[in-house]
Tab-separated table of C-alpha atoms in Angstrom:
chain	number	residue	atom	x	y	z
A	1	MET	CA	88.464	77.351	53.017
A	2	GLU	CA	87.782	77.641	56.752
A	3	GLU	CA	85.633	75.051	58.478
A	4	PRO	CA	82.566	76.345	60.341
A	5	THR	CA	82.882	76.528	64.088
A	6	GLY	CA	80.392	76.411	66.931
A	7	PRO	CA	80.525	78.014	70.370
A	8	GLU	CA	84.012	78.545	71.748
A	9	GLY	CA	85.649	77.500	68.483
A	10	GLY	CA	84.426	73.872	68.600
A	11	PRO	CA	82.585	72.066	65.858
A	12	PRO	CA	79.132	73.352	64.964
A	13	PRO	CA	76.373	71.986	67.246
A	14	SER	CA	74.941	69.754	64.513
A	15	SER	CA	78.196	67.822	64.231
A	16	GLN	CA	78.713	67.269	67.964
A	17	PRO	CA	77.769	63.771	69.141
A	18	SER	CA	74.676	63.482	71.295
A	19	VAL	CA	75.293	61.522	74.486
A	20	THR	CA	73.094	60.722	77.465
A	21	PRO	CA	74.075	59.083	80.780
A	22	ASP	CA	72.755	55.544	81.233
A	23	VAL	CA	70.028	56.516	83.725
A	24	GLY	CA	67.344	53.880	83.805
A	25	VAL	CA	69.168	51.589	81.404
A	26	GLU	CA	69.491	48.006	82.565
A	27	GLY	CA	72.843	46.354	82.349
A	28	GLY	CA	74.804	49.640	82.161
A	29	GLY	CA	75.918	50.415	85.663
A	30	ASP	CA	79.379	51.508	84.701
A	31	GLY	CA	78.407	55.174	85.010
A	32	GLY	CA	79.725	55.775	81.501
A	33	VAL	CA	78.140	57.954	78.897
A	34	THR	CA	76.275	56.012	76.275
A	35	GLU	CA	73.467	56.352	73.783
A	36	PRO	CA	70.251	55.274	75.523
A	37	PRO	CA	68.416	52.335	73.995
A	38	GLY	CA	64.914	52.902	72.678
A	39	ASP	CA	63.305	51.864	75.973
A	40	GLY	CA	65.579	53.869	78.320
A	41	LEU	CA	64.396	56.924	80.228
A	42	ALA	CA	65.781	60.340	79.460
A	43	PRO	CA	67.551	61.773	82.526
A	44	SER	CA	64.815	64.374	83.024
A	45	GLU	CA	62.161	61.622	83.001
A	46	ALA	CA	64.151	59.529	85.474
A	47	PHE	CA	64.491	62.430	87.902
A	48	GLN	CA	60.816	63.322	87.477
A	49	THR	CA	59.857	59.721	88.293
A	50	LEU	CA	61.991	59.807	91.430
A	51	ALA	CA	60.707	63.223	92.567
A	52	SER	CA	58.527	61.746	95.300
A	53	GLU	CA	59.406	60.794	98.860
A	54	VAL	CA	57.069	57.787	98.588
A	55	ARG	CA	58.806	56.487	95.447
A	56	VAL	CA	62.263	56.945	96.935
A	57	ALA	CA	61.078	55.156	100.094
A	58	VAL	CA	59.841	52.255	97.926
A	59	LEU	CA	63.273	51.920	96.297
A	60	LEU	CA	65.039	52.026	99.670
A	61	GLU	CA	62.663	49.450	101.164
A	62	LEU	CA	63.112	47.106	98.206
A	63	LEU	CA	66.902	47.471	98.453
A	64	ALA	CA	66.800	46.633	102.181
A	65	ALA	CA	64.602	43.597	101.461
A	66	GLU	CA	66.943	42.482	98.693
A	67	ARG	CA	69.970	42.724	100.973
A	68	ALA	CA	68.116	40.773	103.683
A	69	GLY	CA	67.136	38.082	101.173
A	70	GLU	CA	63.452	38.895	101.679
A	71	GLN	CA	62.297	39.502	98.140
A	72	PRO	CA	60.040	39.947	96.311
A	73	LEU	CA	57.869	42.124	98.551
A	74	PRO	CA	54.093	41.858	98.177
A	75	PHE	CA	52.083	45.063	97.707
A	76	SER	CA	50.613	44.981	101.229
A	77	THR	CA	53.996	44.405	102.897
A	78	LEU	CA	55.584	47.227	100.913
A	79	GLN	CA	52.667	49.581	101.584
A	80	SER	CA	52.807	48.861	105.310
A	81	ALA	CA	56.593	49.308	105.464
A	82	ILE	CA	56.345	52.678	103.713
A	83	GLY	CA	53.419	53.778	105.881
A	84	ALA	CA	51.196	54.749	102.956
A	85	ASP	CA	47.553	55.166	103.967
A	86	SER	CA	45.776	54.911	100.628
A	87	SER	CA	46.065	51.734	98.539
A	88	ALA	CA	45.047	53.633	95.410
A	89	GLY	CA	47.630	56.360	95.990
A	90	PHE	CA	50.350	53.831	96.745
A	91	ALA	CA	49.443	51.810	93.633
A	92	TYR	CA	49.855	55.006	91.590
A	93	HIS	CA	53.402	55.478	92.886
A	94	LEU	CA	54.287	51.848	92.125
A	95	ARG	CA	52.958	52.248	88.576
A	96	GLN	CA	55.218	55.274	88.101
A	97	LEU	CA	58.248	53.194	89.136
A	98	SER	CA	57.239	50.028	87.276
A	99	GLY	CA	59.294	48.959	84.304
A	100	HIS	CA	62.323	51.160	84.808
A	101	PHE	CA	62.951	51.085	88.550
A	102	VAL	CA	60.852	48.179	89.868
A	103	ARG	CA	59.361	45.021	88.422
A	104	GLN	CA	56.190	43.320	89.532
A	105	GLY	CA	56.138	39.547	89.537
A	106	ASP	CA	53.549	37.045	90.717
A	107	ASP	CA	54.791	37.276	94.318
A	108	GLY	CA	55.514	40.981	94.587
A	109	TYR	CA	57.954	43.726	93.644
A	110	VAL	CA	61.717	43.706	93.074
A	111	LEU	CA	64.251	46.304	91.982
A	112	THR	CA	65.552	46.524	88.437
A	113	PRO	CA	69.269	47.287	88.034
A	114	ALA	CA	68.366	50.974	87.517
A	115	GLY	CA	66.254	50.939	90.697
A	116	ARG	CA	69.126	49.384	92.612
A	117	ARG	CA	71.540	52.068	91.365
A	118	ALA	CA	69.080	54.857	92.211
A	119	ALA	CA	68.490	53.512	95.739
A	120	GLN	CA	72.221	53.132	96.316
A	121	ALA	CA	72.829	56.673	95.043
A	122	VAL	CA	70.334	57.967	97.625
A	123	LEU	CA	72.042	55.995	100.404
A	124	ASP	CA	75.447	57.270	99.283
A	125	GLY	CA	74.240	60.881	99.381
A	126	THR	CA	75.063	61.298	95.700
A	127	PHE	CA	72.314	63.866	95.164
A	128	THR	CA	72.294	65.474	98.588
A	129	GLY	CA	75.973	65.506	99.465
A	130	GLY	CA	75.141	63.770	102.735
A	131	GLY	CA	76.547	60.269	102.342
A	132	ASP	CA	78.979	58.683	104.798
A	133	ARG	CA	81.860	59.262	102.386
A	134	ASP	CA	81.335	63.031	102.500
A	135	ARG	CA	81.169	63.406	106.276
A	136	ALA	CA	84.087	64.826	108.191
A	137	SER	CA	85.148	63.054	111.400
């Protein structure tokens, strides 16, 4: 008896393992493919969360502050550094990042491991192809 096959002669879709990259998962960082834990973001949700220049600027500012040893950053300092005019609008963007990409403590905001990886990916040009590693001399 022949076994059923899926597209291109592989196993049927129902028997193929489901895997998701570790986007937004703390502690991963190895870039491997793993099953996301119950509280991880799906890749589409992670990209949707980061689909804002203000939110990306927040991650980059928090990474710069972390590297300079100037963390956590209070709301007002972060808002001023980003150049956001509206406190309410800026608070909205921080809420979108909170939990998965940034954490709010008593003294201000810091990056989560996922936020750090996302900010570094932007600096490296991972999504734009414009990082220093890709530039020709």
